[in-house]
Amino acid sequence: MPETSELSAAAGHRFDTVLIANRGEIAVRIQRACRELGLKTVAICSEADREAPYGSTADSLLCIGPSSAAKSYLNQDAILLAASLAGAGAIHPGYGFLSENAAFASAAEKAGLVFIGPTASSIAIMGDKISAKRAMMAAGVPCVPGPDTALPDDPATIERIALEIGYPVIIKAAGGGGGRGMRVVPKADVLHEAIALTREEARKAFGSPSLYMEKFLEHPRHIEIQVICDDHGNAVWLGHRDCSMQRRHQKVVEEAPAAGIVPDIIQPVGMACVQACLQIGYRGVGTFEFLYEDGAFYFIEMNTRLQVEHPVTEMTSGVDIVQAQIRAAQGHVLDLAQGDVTCDGHSFECRINAEDPETFLPSAGVVTHLALPTGRGIRVDTHIHAGYKVSPYYDSLIAKLIVHAPTRAEAMARMREALAGTEVEGISTNIPFLRALFEDGAFAQGETDIHYLEQWLKLRRAA
Ligand code: MV4
């Protein structure tokens, strides 16, 4: 028997049972990918999710704790114990919860389980937004102007850095991300105050006072690039998405490809992302987040998990991203070269949330009636059914409506049709608001920025 390092590495990756450390629609989505790959699934649930259908469609189900996420879906020891009891060889973390927790990825590997995701070290590098930026600059990924080092303590040096960048600047916590721990500084007279406030928040929220400074971009779009990598030095990018339709850092509508971004301008950015993946030895799926303003891309963060909005890229690329992610974790060679990657048509995703249409507060309760749209180019990813009890303990996402059509305009029309065919009764949802948004003229034109949705909501409330 040849004992090459590659063979033994592949053997170490072998598994036939996956514990899915998540709930809701993504647990359903991951189960589907596992079954299609011939893998057995282990579901875990909290007491609130005991009756959830995703538990009965798995090969086994273990209740791991009380309703509060901290005591169940975030309880690392309980999840590792469940994996051991159920004979799982791998853990898929989904998104949220423990998906970007380097300590959990490391603990899983120490327990002899494959963590379906990048290495703990990749997660840690990207978790620290300063080391992430440094890695990107080293790989030639375009970044927002500003140092790839932590801000020093000396006030004069800080002032000099801000002047060099040019006001307005933004102060961000190294341990933050996703909109947490940041503060815009319009001009010099409030610089030190902003730093002091952000530093205290960072110390409390992330356990680290480390901060960095960037040029503040005033009207960017949020464009992201999806990558998939194997353990053998292969990486490809699967195209781009626009996730600018957000409210308070919660994405509401995503689309692929981003409107009006021509291949010529994004091609070198995609290749730089691939180069960064190869340079850091990235494995599995990942997303590079960029701000896009006045024709230029600026890296802000990398997400080291499967994302909520992965379906729009699946629709346009034809790649099953969850299957590809699992196969990469099994040690398979990526069966896709960059030249094979295509972008066919246009896709939109609407996040259907159980929330009050005015206050946006989560709306819990029983779904008394449910109708879901069907038809060509329509996909619904959900875990709910008529009679389902939406729990107040977790994220309010109850379904994702995904459409695909040859052009952006046709995809918008298809989404209007899909939204018209969606009925959820018994709880409040954001469906009326999504229907109105898909009638909006500026959105139909495309290229609306990250502030558009909040401005649109403000105008709508005033009317
Ligand atoms: C920025 C920015 C402007 N300039 N960085 C918010 C989420 C986090 N990922 C980074 N964020 C931003 N960083 C610079 N240098 C504006 C935002 C931002 C934002 C970014 C993407 C999507 C929506 C947003 C809403 C407000 C602010």
CSV table of C-alpha atoms and ligand atoms in Angstrom, one decimal:
chain,number,residue,atom,x,y,z
A,1,MET,CA,0.0,0.0,0.0
A,2,PRO,CA,1.5,3.4,-0.9
A,3,GLU,CA,1.5,5.7,2.1
A,4,THR,CA,1.6,9.1,0.3
A,5,SER,CA,0.6,12.1,2.4
A,6,GLU,CA,-2.2,12.8,-0.1
A,7,LEU,CA,-3.7,9.3,0.3
A,8,SER,CA,-3.6,9.5,4.1
A,9,ALA,CA,-5.0,13.0,4.0
A,10,ALA,CA,-7.9,11.7,1.9
A,11,ALA,CA,-8.5,8.8,4.2
A,12,GLY,CA,-8.6,11.2,7.1
A,13,HIS,CA,-11.4,13.1,5.3
A,14,ARG,CA,-13.6,10.1,4.7
A,15,PHE,CA,-17.1,10.2,6.3
A,16,ASP,CA,-20.5,8.7,5.6
A,17,THR,CA,-22.6,10.5,8.2
A,18,VAL,CA,-22.9,14.3,8.6
A,19,LEU,CA,-24.2,16.0,11.8
A,20,ILE,CA,-25.9,19.3,10.7
A,21,ALA,CA,-25.3,21.8,13.5
A,22,ASN,CA,-28.2,24.1,12.5
A,23,ARG,CA,-31.9,24.4,12.1
A,24,GLY,CA,-34.5,25.9,9.8
A,25,GLU,CA,-34.3,26.2,6.0
A,26,ILE,CA,-30.5,25.6,5.9
A,27,ALA,CA,-30.8,22.4,7.8
A,28,VAL,CA,-33.3,21.2,5.2
A,29,ARG,CA,-31.0,22.4,2.3
A,30,ILE,CA,-27.9,20.7,3.7
A,31,GLN,CA,-29.9,17.4,4.3
A,32,ARG,CA,-30.9,17.4,0.6
A,33,ALA,CA,-27.2,17.8,-0.5
A,34,CYS,CA,-26.1,15.0,1.9
A,35,ARG,CA,-28.7,12.6,0.6
A,36,GLU,CA,-27.9,13.3,-3.0
A,37,LEU,CA,-24.2,12.5,-2.2
A,38,GLY,CA,-25.3,9.3,-0.4
A,39,LEU,CA,-24.5,10.6,3.0
A,40,LYS,CA,-26.5,9.9,6.2
A,41,THR,CA,-27.6,12.9,8.2
A,42,VAL,CA,-27.9,13.6,11.9
A,43,ALA,CA,-30.2,16.5,12.9
A,44,ILE,CA,-29.9,18.3,16.2
A,45,CYS,CA,-32.6,20.4,17.8
A,46,SER,CA,-33.4,22.5,20.8
A,47,GLU,CA,-36.6,21.9,22.8
A,48,ALA,CA,-38.4,24.6,20.8
A,49,ASP,CA,-37.6,22.6,17.6
A,50,ARG,CA,-38.6,19.1,18.8
A,51,GLU,CA,-41.5,18.8,16.4
A,52,ALA,CA,-39.8,20.6,13.4
A,53,PRO,CA,-40.0,18.5,10.2
A,54,TYR,CA,-36.3,18.8,9.5
A,55,GLY,CA,-35.8,16.4,12.5
A,56,SER,CA,-37.9,13.6,11.0
A,57,THR,CA,-36.4,13.8,7.5
A,58,ALA,CA,-32.9,13.2,9.0
A,59,ASP,CA,-31.6,9.7,9.6
A,60,SER,CA,-31.4,10.5,13.3
A,61,LEU,CA,-32.3,13.3,15.6
A,62,LEU,CA,-30.8,14.4,18.9
A,63,CYS,CA,-32.3,17.0,21.2
A,64,ILE,CA,-29.2,18.9,22.5
A,65,GLY,CA,-30.7,21.5,24.9
A,66,PRO,CA,-33.2,24.1,25.8
A,67,SER,CA,-34.8,26.7,23.5
A,68,SER,CA,-32.2,29.4,23.9
A,69,ALA,CA,-29.6,29.2,21.2
A,70,ALA,CA,-26.8,29.8,23.7
A,71,LYS,CA,-27.8,26.5,25.4
A,72,SER,CA,-28.4,24.5,22.2
A,73,TYR,CA,-27.2,25.5,18.8
A,74,LEU,CA,-24.2,27.3,20.3
A,75,ASN,CA,-23.4,24.7,22.9
A,76,GLN,CA,-20.2,23.3,21.4
A,77,ASP,CA,-19.8,20.4,23.9
A,78,ALA,CA,-23.4,19.2,23.5
A,79,ILE,CA,-23.0,19.2,19.7
A,80,LEU,CA,-19.7,17.3,19.8
A,81,LEU,CA,-21.2,14.8,22.2
A,82,ALA,CA,-24.2,14.4,19.8
A,83,ALA,CA,-21.9,13.8,16.9
A,84,SER,CA,-20.0,11.1,18.9
A,85,LEU,CA,-23.2,9.4,20.1
A,86,ALA,CA,-24.8,9.4,16.6
A,87,GLY,CA,-21.6,8.2,14.9
A,88,ALA,CA,-21.2,11.2,12.7
A,89,GLY,CA,-17.8,11.6,10.9
A,90,ALA,CA,-18.4,15.3,10.0
A,91,ILE,CA,-20.1,18.4,11.1
A,92,HIS,CA,-21.8,20.9,8.8
A,93,PRO,CA,-22.3,24.2,10.7
A,94,GLY,CA,-24.6,25.9,8.1
A,95,TYR,CA,-24.6,29.7,8.5
A,96,GLY,CA,-24.8,31.8,11.7
A,97,PHE,CA,-24.4,29.9,15.1
A,98,LEU,CA,-20.9,28.2,15.1
A,99,SER,CA,-20.2,28.5,11.4
A,100,GLU,CA,-17.4,31.0,11.8
A,101,ASN,CA,-16.1,29.9,15.2
A,102,ALA,CA,-12.5,29.0,14.8
A,103,ALA,CA,-12.4,27.3,18.3
A,104,PHE,CA,-15.3,25.1,17.3
A,105,ALA,CA,-13.7,24.1,14.0
A,106,SER,CA,-10.6,23.2,15.9
A,107,ALA,CA,-12.5,21.3,18.7
A,108,ALA,CA,-14.3,19.3,16.0
A,109,GLU,CA,-11.1,18.3,14.3
A,110,LYS,CA,-9.5,17.4,17.7
A,111,ALA,CA,-12.5,15.1,18.3
A,112,GLY,CA,-11.7,13.4,15.0
A,113,LEU,CA,-14.6,15.0,13.1
A,114,VAL,CA,-14.3,16.7,9.7
A,115,PHE,CA,-15.5,20.3,10.0
A,116,ILE,CA,-17.2,21.1,6.7
A,117,GLY,CA,-15.6,24.5,6.2
A,118,PRO,CA,-12.2,26.0,6.0
A,119,THR,CA,-9.4,25.3,8.6
A,120,ALA,CA,-9.7,26.9,12.0
A,121,SER,CA,-6.7,29.0,11.0
A,122,SER,CA,-8.4,30.4,7.9
A,123,ILE,CA,-11.5,31.2,10.0
A,124,ALA,CA,-9.3,33.0,12.5
A,125,ILE,CA,-7.4,35.0,9.9
A,126,MET,CA,-10.7,36.2,8.3
A,127,GLY,CA,-12.3,36.8,11.7
A,128,ASP,CA,-9.7,39.4,12.5
A,129,LYS,CA,-10.5,42.1,9.9
A,130,ILE,CA,-7.0,43.5,10.0
A,131,SER,CA,-5.3,40.2,9.3
A,132,ALA,CA,-7.9,39.6,6.6
A,133,LYS,CA,-7.1,42.9,4.9
A,134,ARG,CA,-3.3,42.2,5.2
A,135,ALA,CA,-3.8,38.8,3.5
A,136,MET,CA,-5.9,40.4,0.7
A,137,MET,CA,-3.4,43.2,0.1
A,138,ALA,CA,-0.6,40.5,-0.1
A,139,ALA,CA,-2.6,38.6,-2.8
A,140,GLY,CA,-3.4,41.7,-4.9
A,141,VAL,CA,-7.0,42.0,-3.9
A,142,PRO,CA,-8.1,45.7,-4.1
A,143,CYS,CA,-8.9,47.1,-0.6
A,144,VAL,CA,-10.4,50.2,0.8
A,145,PRO,CA,-7.6,52.9,1.3
A,146,GLY,CA,-6.2,52.7,4.8
A,147,PRO,CA,-3.4,50.8,6.7
A,148,ASP,CA,-3.6,47.0,7.1
A,149,THR,CA,-2.4,47.4,10.7
A,150,ALA,CA,-4.1,48.3,13.9
A,151,LEU,CA,-4.4,52.0,14.9
A,152,PRO,CA,-1.6,53.0,17.3
A,153,ASP,CA,-2.3,54.9,20.6
A,154,ASP,CA,-0.4,58.0,19.8
A,155,PRO,CA,-2.9,60.8,18.9
A,156,ALA,CA,-0.6,62.6,16.5
A,157,THR,CA,0.1,59.5,14.5
A,158,ILE,CA,-3.7,58.7,14.3
A,159,GLU,CA,-4.4,62.2,13.1
A,160,ARG,CA,-1.7,61.9,10.4
A,161,ILE,CA,-3.2,58.5,9.2
A,162,ALA,CA,-6.7,60.1,8.9
A,163,LEU,CA,-5.3,63.1,7.0
A,164,GLU,CA,-3.4,60.8,4.6
A,165,ILE,CA,-6.6,58.8,3.9
A,166,GLY,CA,-8.7,62.0,3.7
A,167,TYR,CA,-12.0,62.6,5.5
A,168,PRO,CA,-14.5,61.2,5.9
A,169,VAL,CA,-12.9,58.1,7.4
A,170,ILE,CA,-14.5,55.1,9.2
A,171,ILE,CA,-13.2,53.4,12.4
A,172,LYS,CA,-13.8,49.7,12.5
A,173,ALA,CA,-13.1,47.1,15.2
A,174,ALA,CA,-10.8,44.3,14.1
A,175,GLY,CA,-13.1,41.8,15.9
A,176,GLY,CA,-16.2,43.3,14.3
A,177,GLY,CA,-17.7,42.7,10.9
A,178,GLY,CA,-21.2,42.6,9.4
A,179,GLY,CA,-21.8,46.2,10.5
A,180,ARG,CA,-20.9,45.7,14.2
A,181,GLY,CA,-18.3,47.9,15.9
A,182,MET,CA,-17.9,50.8,13.4
A,183,ARG,CA,-18.2,54.5,13.4
A,184,VAL,CA,-18.0,57.2,10.7
A,185,VAL,CA,-15.8,60.2,11.3
A,186,PRO,CA,-16.8,63.2,9.1
A,187,LYS,CA,-14.0,65.5,10.1
A,188,ALA,CA,-10.9,65.9,12.4
A,189,ASP,CA,-12.6,67.5,15.4
A,190,VAL,CA,-14.5,64.3,16.3
A,191,LEU,CA,-11.7,61.8,15.5
A,192,HIS,CA,-10.4,61.1,19.0
A,193,GLU,CA,-13.9,60.9,20.5
A,194,ALA,CA,-15.0,58.4,17.8
A,195,ILE,CA,-11.9,56.3,18.5
A,196,ALA,CA,-12.4,56.3,22.2
A,197,LEU,CA,-16.1,55.3,21.9
A,198,THR,CA,-15.4,52.5,19.3
A,199,ARG,CA,-12.5,51.2,21.3
A,200,GLU,CA,-14.7,50.8,24.4
A,201,GLU,CA,-17.4,49.1,22.4
A,202,ALA,CA,-14.9,46.8,20.8
A,203,ARG,CA,-13.4,45.8,24.1
A,204,LYS,CA,-16.8,45.0,25.5
A,205,ALA,CA,-18.3,43.3,22.4
A,206,PHE,CA,-15.3,41.4,20.9
A,207,GLY,CA,-12.9,41.2,23.9
A,208,SER,CA,-10.3,43.2,21.9
A,209,PRO,CA,-9.8,46.9,21.6
A,210,SER,CA,-8.0,46.6,18.3
A,211,LEU,CA,-9.2,49.1,15.7
A,212,TYR,CA,-8.4,50.1,12.1
A,213,MET,CA,-9.2,53.0,9.9
A,214,GLU,CA,-10.4,53.3,6.3
A,215,LYS,CA,-11.7,55.8,3.8
A,216,PHE,CA,-15.4,56.0,4.3
A,217,LEU,CA,-17.2,55.4,1.0
A,218,GLU,CA,-20.5,57.3,0.9
A,219,HIS,CA,-22.6,55.6,-1.7
A,220,PRO,CA,-21.2,52.2,-2.5
A,221,ARG,CA,-23.0,49.0,-3.6
A,222,HIS,CA,-22.3,45.7,-1.8
A,223,ILE,CA,-21.0,43.2,-4.3
A,224,GLU,CA,-19.7,39.8,-3.3
A,225,ILE,CA,-17.7,37.1,-5.1
A,226,GLN,CA,-18.4,33.4,-4.4
A,227,VAL,CA,-15.4,31.0,-4.3
A,228,ILE,CA,-15.0,27.3,-4.0
A,229,CYS,CA,-11.7,25.6,-3.2
A,230,ASP,CA,-10.4,22.1,-2.7
A,231,ASP,CA,-7.5,20.8,-0.5
A,232,HIS,CA,-5.3,20.3,-3.6
A,233,GLY,CA,-4.5,23.8,-4.7
A,234,ASN,CA,-7.5,24.4,-6.9
A,235,ALA,CA,-9.8,27.4,-6.5
A,236,VAL,CA,-12.5,29.0,-8.8
A,237,TRP,CA,-14.8,31.9,-8.4
A,238,LEU,CA,-18.4,31.3,-9.4
A,239,GLY,CA,-19.4,34.8,-10.3
A,240,HIS,CA,-20.8,37.7,-8.3
A,241,ARG,CA,-23.9,38.9,-6.4
A,242,ASP,CA,-25.4,42.2,-5.4
A,243,CYS,CA,-26.5,42.3,-1.8
A,244,SER,CA,-27.1,46.1,-1.5
A,245,MET,CA,-30.8,45.8,-0.6
A,246,GLN,CA,-30.3,45.8,3.1
A,247,ARG,CA,-31.9,47.2,6.2
A,248,ARG,CA,-29.8,47.6,9.3
A,249,HIS,CA,-27.2,45.2,7.9
A,250,GLN,CA,-29.9,42.5,7.2
A,251,LYS,CA,-30.0,41.6,3.6
A,252,VAL,CA,-33.6,41.5,2.2
A,253,VAL,CA,-33.1,40.9,-1.6
A,254,GLU,CA,-30.0,39.5,-3.3
A,255,GLU,CA,-29.3,38.9,-7.0
A,256,ALA,CA,-26.8,37.3,-9.4
A,257,PRO,CA,-25.1,38.6,-11.3
A,258,ALA,CA,-24.8,42.2,-10.0
A,259,ALA,CA,-26.6,44.5,-12.5
A,260,GLY,CA,-24.4,46.6,-14.8
A,261,ILE,CA,-21.1,45.0,-13.8
A,262,VAL,CA,-19.4,44.0,-17.0
A,263,PRO,CA,-17.1,41.0,-17.1
A,264,ASP,CA,-14.0,43.1,-18.0
A,265,ILE,CA,-14.1,45.0,-14.8
A,266,ILE,CA,-14.9,42.1,-12.4
A,267,GLN,CA,-12.7,39.5,-14.0
A,268,PRO,CA,-9.4,40.7,-12.5
A,269,VAL,CA,-11.1,41.0,-9.1
A,270,GLY,CA,-12.4,37.4,-9.3
A,271,MET,CA,-8.9,36.2,-10.2
A,272,ALA,CA,-7.4,38.1,-7.3
A,273,CYS,CA,-9.9,36.3,-5.0
A,274,VAL,CA,-8.8,33.0,-6.4
A,275,GLN,CA,-5.1,34.0,-5.9
A,276,ALA,CA,-5.9,35.0,-2.2
A,277,CYS,CA,-7.5,31.5,-1.7
A,278,LEU,CA,-4.5,29.7,-3.0
A,279,GLN,CA,-2.1,31.9,-1.0
A,280,ILE,CA,-3.9,31.2,2.3
A,281,GLY,CA,-4.6,27.6,1.6
A,282,TYR,CA,-8.4,28.1,1.7
A,283,ARG,CA,-10.7,25.1,1.6
A,284,GLY,CA,-14.4,24.9,0.8
A,285,VAL,CA,-16.8,27.8,0.0
A,286,GLY,CA,-16.2,31.4,0.9
A,287,THR,CA,-17.4,34.9,0.0
A,288,PHE,CA,-15.3,38.0,-0.6
A,289,GLU,CA,-17.3,41.1,0.2
A,290,PHE,CA,-16.6,44.3,-1.7
A,291,LEU,CA,-17.8,47.8,-1.8
A,292,TYR,CA,-18.2,49.0,-5.3
A,293,GLU,CA,-18.2,52.7,-6.0
A,294,ASP,CA,-17.5,54.8,-9.1
A,295,GLY,CA,-16.3,51.8,-11.1
A,296,ALA,CA,-13.9,50.4,-8.5
A,297,PHE,CA,-13.9,47.5,-6.1
A,298,TYR,CA,-12.8,47.7,-2.5
A,299,PHE,CA,-12.5,44.5,-0.3
A,300,ILE,CA,-14.1,44.8,3.1
A,301,GLU,CA,-14.5,41.3,4.6
A,302,MET,CA,-14.4,37.6,3.8
A,303,ASN,CA,-17.1,35.3,5.0
A,304,THR,CA,-15.8,31.8,5.7
A,305,ARG,CA,-19.2,30.0,5.6
A,306,LEU,CA,-22.0,29.0,3.3
A,307,GLN,CA,-24.2,32.0,2.9
A,308,VAL,CA,-27.9,32.5,3.1
A,309,GLU,CA,-27.9,33.9,-0.5
A,310,HIS,CA,-25.9,31.0,-2.1
A,311,PRO,CA,-28.9,29.9,-4.2
A,312,VAL,CA,-28.8,32.9,-6.6
A,313,THR,CA,-25.3,31.8,-7.5
A,314,GLU,CA,-26.4,28.2,-7.8
A,315,MET,CA,-29.1,29.3,-10.3
A,316,THR,CA,-26.7,31.3,-12.5
A,317,SER,CA,-23.7,29.0,-12.3
A,318,GLY,CA,-25.5,25.6,-12.3
A,319,VAL,CA,-23.1,24.5,-9.5
A,320,ASP,CA,-24.6,22.9,-6.4
A,321,ILE,CA,-22.6,24.9,-3.9
A,322,VAL,CA,-23.5,22.8,-0.8
A,323,GLN,CA,-22.6,19.5,-2.6
A,324,ALA,CA,-19.3,21.1,-3.8
A,325,GLN,CA,-18.6,22.3,-0.2
A,326,ILE,CA,-19.1,18.8,1.2
A,327,ARG,CA,-17.0,17.1,-1.5
A,328,ALA,CA,-14.2,19.6,-0.8
A,329,ALA,CA,-14.4,18.6,2.8
A,330,GLN,CA,-14.2,14.9,1.8
A,331,GLY,CA,-10.9,15.7,0.2
A,332,HIS,CA,-12.1,15.4,-3.4
A,333,VAL,CA,-10.4,17.3,-6.2
A,334,LEU,CA,-12.5,20.1,-7.5
A,335,ASP,CA,-14.3,18.8,-10.6
A,336,LEU,CA,-14.6,22.3,-12.1
A,337,ALA,CA,-12.0,24.5,-13.8
A,338,GLN,CA,-12.4,28.3,-14.1
A,339,GLY,CA,-13.0,27.9,-17.8
A,340,ASP,CA,-16.0,25.7,-17.1
A,341,VAL,CA,-17.7,28.4,-14.9
A,342,THR,CA,-20.6,30.2,-16.7
A,343,CYS,CA,-23.2,32.7,-15.8
A,344,ASP,CA,-26.5,31.9,-17.3
A,345,GLY,CA,-29.4,34.4,-17.0
A,346,HIS,CA,-30.3,36.3,-13.8
A,347,SER,CA,-31.5,35.2,-10.4
A,348,PHE,CA,-33.2,37.0,-7.4
A,349,GLU,CA,-33.7,35.9,-3.9
A,350,CYS,CA,-36.3,37.3,-1.5
A,351,ARG,CA,-35.9,36.6,2.2
A,352,ILE,CA,-39.4,36.0,3.7
A,353,ASN,CA,-39.2,37.0,7.3
A,354,ALA,CA,-41.8,36.5,10.1
A,355,GLU,CA,-41.8,40.1,11.2
A,356,ASP,CA,-44.1,43.0,11.8
A,357,PRO,CA,-44.4,45.1,8.6
A,358,GLU,CA,-44.2,48.4,10.5
A,359,THR,CA,-41.8,47.7,13.4
A,360,PHE,CA,-39.8,44.8,11.9
A,361,LEU,CA,-40.0,43.0,15.2
A,362,PRO,CA,-40.1,39.2,15.0
A,363,SER,CA,-43.6,37.8,14.7
A,364,ALA,CA,-44.0,34.4,16.4
A,365,GLY,CA,-47.0,32.1,16.2
A,366,VAL,CA,-48.7,29.4,14.2
A,367,VAL,CA,-48.8,29.5,10.4
A,368,THR,CA,-52.5,28.8,9.8
A,369,HIS,CA,-52.4,28.9,6.0
A,370,LEU,CA,-49.5,28.5,3.6
A,371,ALA,CA,-49.4,28.7,-0.2
A,372,LEU,CA,-46.0,28.5,-2.0
A,373,PRO,CA,-45.4,29.4,-5.6
A,374,THR,CA,-44.4,26.8,-8.2
A,375,GLY,CA,-43.5,26.9,-11.9
A,376,ARG,CA,-40.6,27.3,-14.2
A,377,GLY,CA,-37.6,29.1,-12.8
A,378,ILE,CA,-39.1,29.3,-9.2
A,379,ARG,CA,-37.4,27.7,-6.2
A,380,VAL,CA,-38.5,27.9,-2.6
A,381,ASP,CA,-36.1,27.0,0.2
A,382,THR,CA,-38.1,26.6,3.5
A,383,HIS,CA,-38.6,24.5,6.5
A,384,ILE,CA,-42.2,25.6,7.3
A,385,HIS,CA,-45.6,24.2,6.5
A,386,ALA,CA,-49.2,25.0,7.4
A,387,GLY,CA,-49.5,24.4,11.1
A,388,TYR,CA,-45.8,25.2,11.8
A,389,LYS,CA,-45.1,27.2,14.9
A,390,VAL,CA,-42.7,30.0,14.3
A,391,SER,CA,-40.6,30.3,17.5
A,392,PRO,CA,-39.5,33.6,18.9
A,393,TYR,CA,-36.1,32.3,19.8
A,394,TYR,CA,-34.3,32.4,16.5
A,395,ASP,CA,-33.8,34.3,13.3
A,396,SER,CA,-37.1,35.4,11.6
A,397,LEU,CA,-36.2,33.9,8.2
A,398,ILE,CA,-39.0,31.4,7.3
A,399,ALA,CA,-38.5,31.0,3.5
A,400,LYS,CA,-36.3,32.0,0.6
A,401,LEU,CA,-38.0,32.7,-2.7
A,402,ILE,CA,-35.6,32.3,-5.5
A,403,VAL,CA,-36.3,32.9,-9.2
A,404,HIS,CA,-34.2,32.4,-12.4
A,405,ALA,CA,-34.9,33.8,-15.9
A,406,PRO,CA,-32.9,34.7,-19.0
A,407,THR,CA,-32.8,38.5,-18.2
A,408,ARG,CA,-32.9,40.7,-15.1
A,409,ALA,CA,-36.3,42.2,-16.2
A,410,GLU,CA,-37.8,38.7,-16.8
A,411,ALA,CA,-36.4,37.6,-13.4
A,412,MET,CA,-38.1,40.6,-11.7
A,413,ALA,CA,-41.4,39.7,-13.4
A,414,ARG,CA,-41.0,36.1,-12.3
A,415,MET,CA,-40.4,37.3,-8.7
A,416,ARG,CA,-43.6,39.4,-8.8
A,417,GLU,CA,-45.4,36.3,-10.0
A,418,ALA,CA,-43.8,34.2,-7.2
A,419,LEU,CA,-44.6,36.8,-4.5
A,420,ALA,CA,-48.2,36.9,-5.8
A,421,GLY,CA,-48.4,33.2,-5.4
A,422,THR,CA,-47.1,33.2,-1.8
A,423,GLU,CA,-49.6,33.3,1.0
A,424,VAL,CA,-48.7,33.1,4.7
A,425,GLU,CA,-51.4,33.5,7.3
A,426,GLY,CA,-51.4,33.5,11.1
A,427,ILE,CA,-48.2,35.5,11.5
A,428,SER,CA,-47.0,38.8,10.0
A,429,THR,CA,-44.4,38.7,7.2
A,430,ASN,CA,-42.5,41.1,5.0
A,431,ILE,CA,-44.3,39.8,1.9
A,432,PRO,CA,-46.4,43.0,1.3
A,433,PHE,CA,-43.2,45.1,1.5
A,434,LEU,CA,-41.3,42.8,-0.9
A,435,ARG,CA,-44.2,43.0,-3.4
A,436,ALA,CA,-44.0,46.8,-3.3
A,437,LEU,CA,-40.3,46.8,-3.7
A,438,PHE,CA,-40.5,44.7,-6.9
A,439,GLU,CA,-42.8,47.5,-8.3
A,440,ASP,CA,-40.1,50.1,-7.6
A,441,GLY,CA,-38.7,51.9,-10.7
A,442,ALA,CA,-35.2,52.6,-9.4
A,443,PHE,CA,-34.8,49.0,-8.3
A,444,ALA,CA,-36.0,47.9,-11.7
A,445,GLN,CA,-33.3,50.1,-13.3
A,446,GLY,CA,-30.6,48.4,-11.2
A,447,GLU,CA,-27.4,49.7,-9.6
A,448,THR,CA,-29.1,51.1,-6.4
A,449,ASP,CA,-26.7,51.5,-3.5
A,450,ILE,CA,-26.5,50.2,0.1
A,451,HIS,CA,-28.6,53.1,1.4
A,452,TYR,CA,-31.4,52.8,-1.1
A,453,LEU,CA,-33.7,50.5,0.9
A,454,GLU,CA,-33.7,52.5,4.1
A,455,GLN,CA,-34.4,55.7,2.1
A,456,TRP,CA,-37.2,54.0,0.2
A,457,LEU,CA,-38.7,52.8,3.5
A,458,LYS,CA,-38.5,56.3,5.0
A,459,LEU,CA,-40.3,57.8,2.0
A,460,ARG,CA,-42.9,55.1,2.0
A,461,ARG,CA,-43.7,55.7,5.7
A,462,ALA,CA,-44.0,59.4,5.0
A,463,ALA,CA,-46.4,58.8,2.1
B,1,MV4,C1,-17.9,50.5,5.0
B,1,MV4,C2,-18.8,51.4,4.4
B,1,MV4,C3,-18.2,52.5,3.8
B,1,MV4,N1,-16.9,52.7,3.8
B,1,MV4,N2,-16.5,50.7,4.9
B,1,MV4,C4,-21.2,47.6,6.9
B,1,MV4,C5,-21.1,46.1,7.0
B,1,MV4,C6,-19.7,45.8,7.1
B,1,MV4,N3,-19.5,44.6,6.3
B,1,MV4,C7,-19.0,46.9,6.4
B,1,MV4,N4,-19.9,48.0,6.3
B,1,MV4,C8,-19.6,49.1,5.7
B,1,MV4,N5,-18.3,49.4,5.6
B,1,MV4,C9,-16.1,51.8,4.3
B,1,MV4,N6,-14.8,52.0,4.2
B,1,MV4,C10,-20.1,51.2,4.5
B,1,MV4,C11,-20.6,50.0,5.2
B,1,MV4,C12,-22.0,49.9,5.2
B,1,MV4,C13,-22.6,48.9,4.5
B,1,MV4,C14,-21.9,48.0,3.7
B,1,MV4,C15,-22.5,47.0,3.0
B,1,MV4,C16,-23.9,46.9,3.0
B,1,MV4,C17,-24.6,47.8,3.7
B,1,MV4,C18,-24.0,48.8,4.5
B,1,MV4,C19,-24.8,49.6,5.2
B,1,MV4,C20,-24.2,50.6,5.9
B,1,MV4,C21,-22.8,50.7,5.9
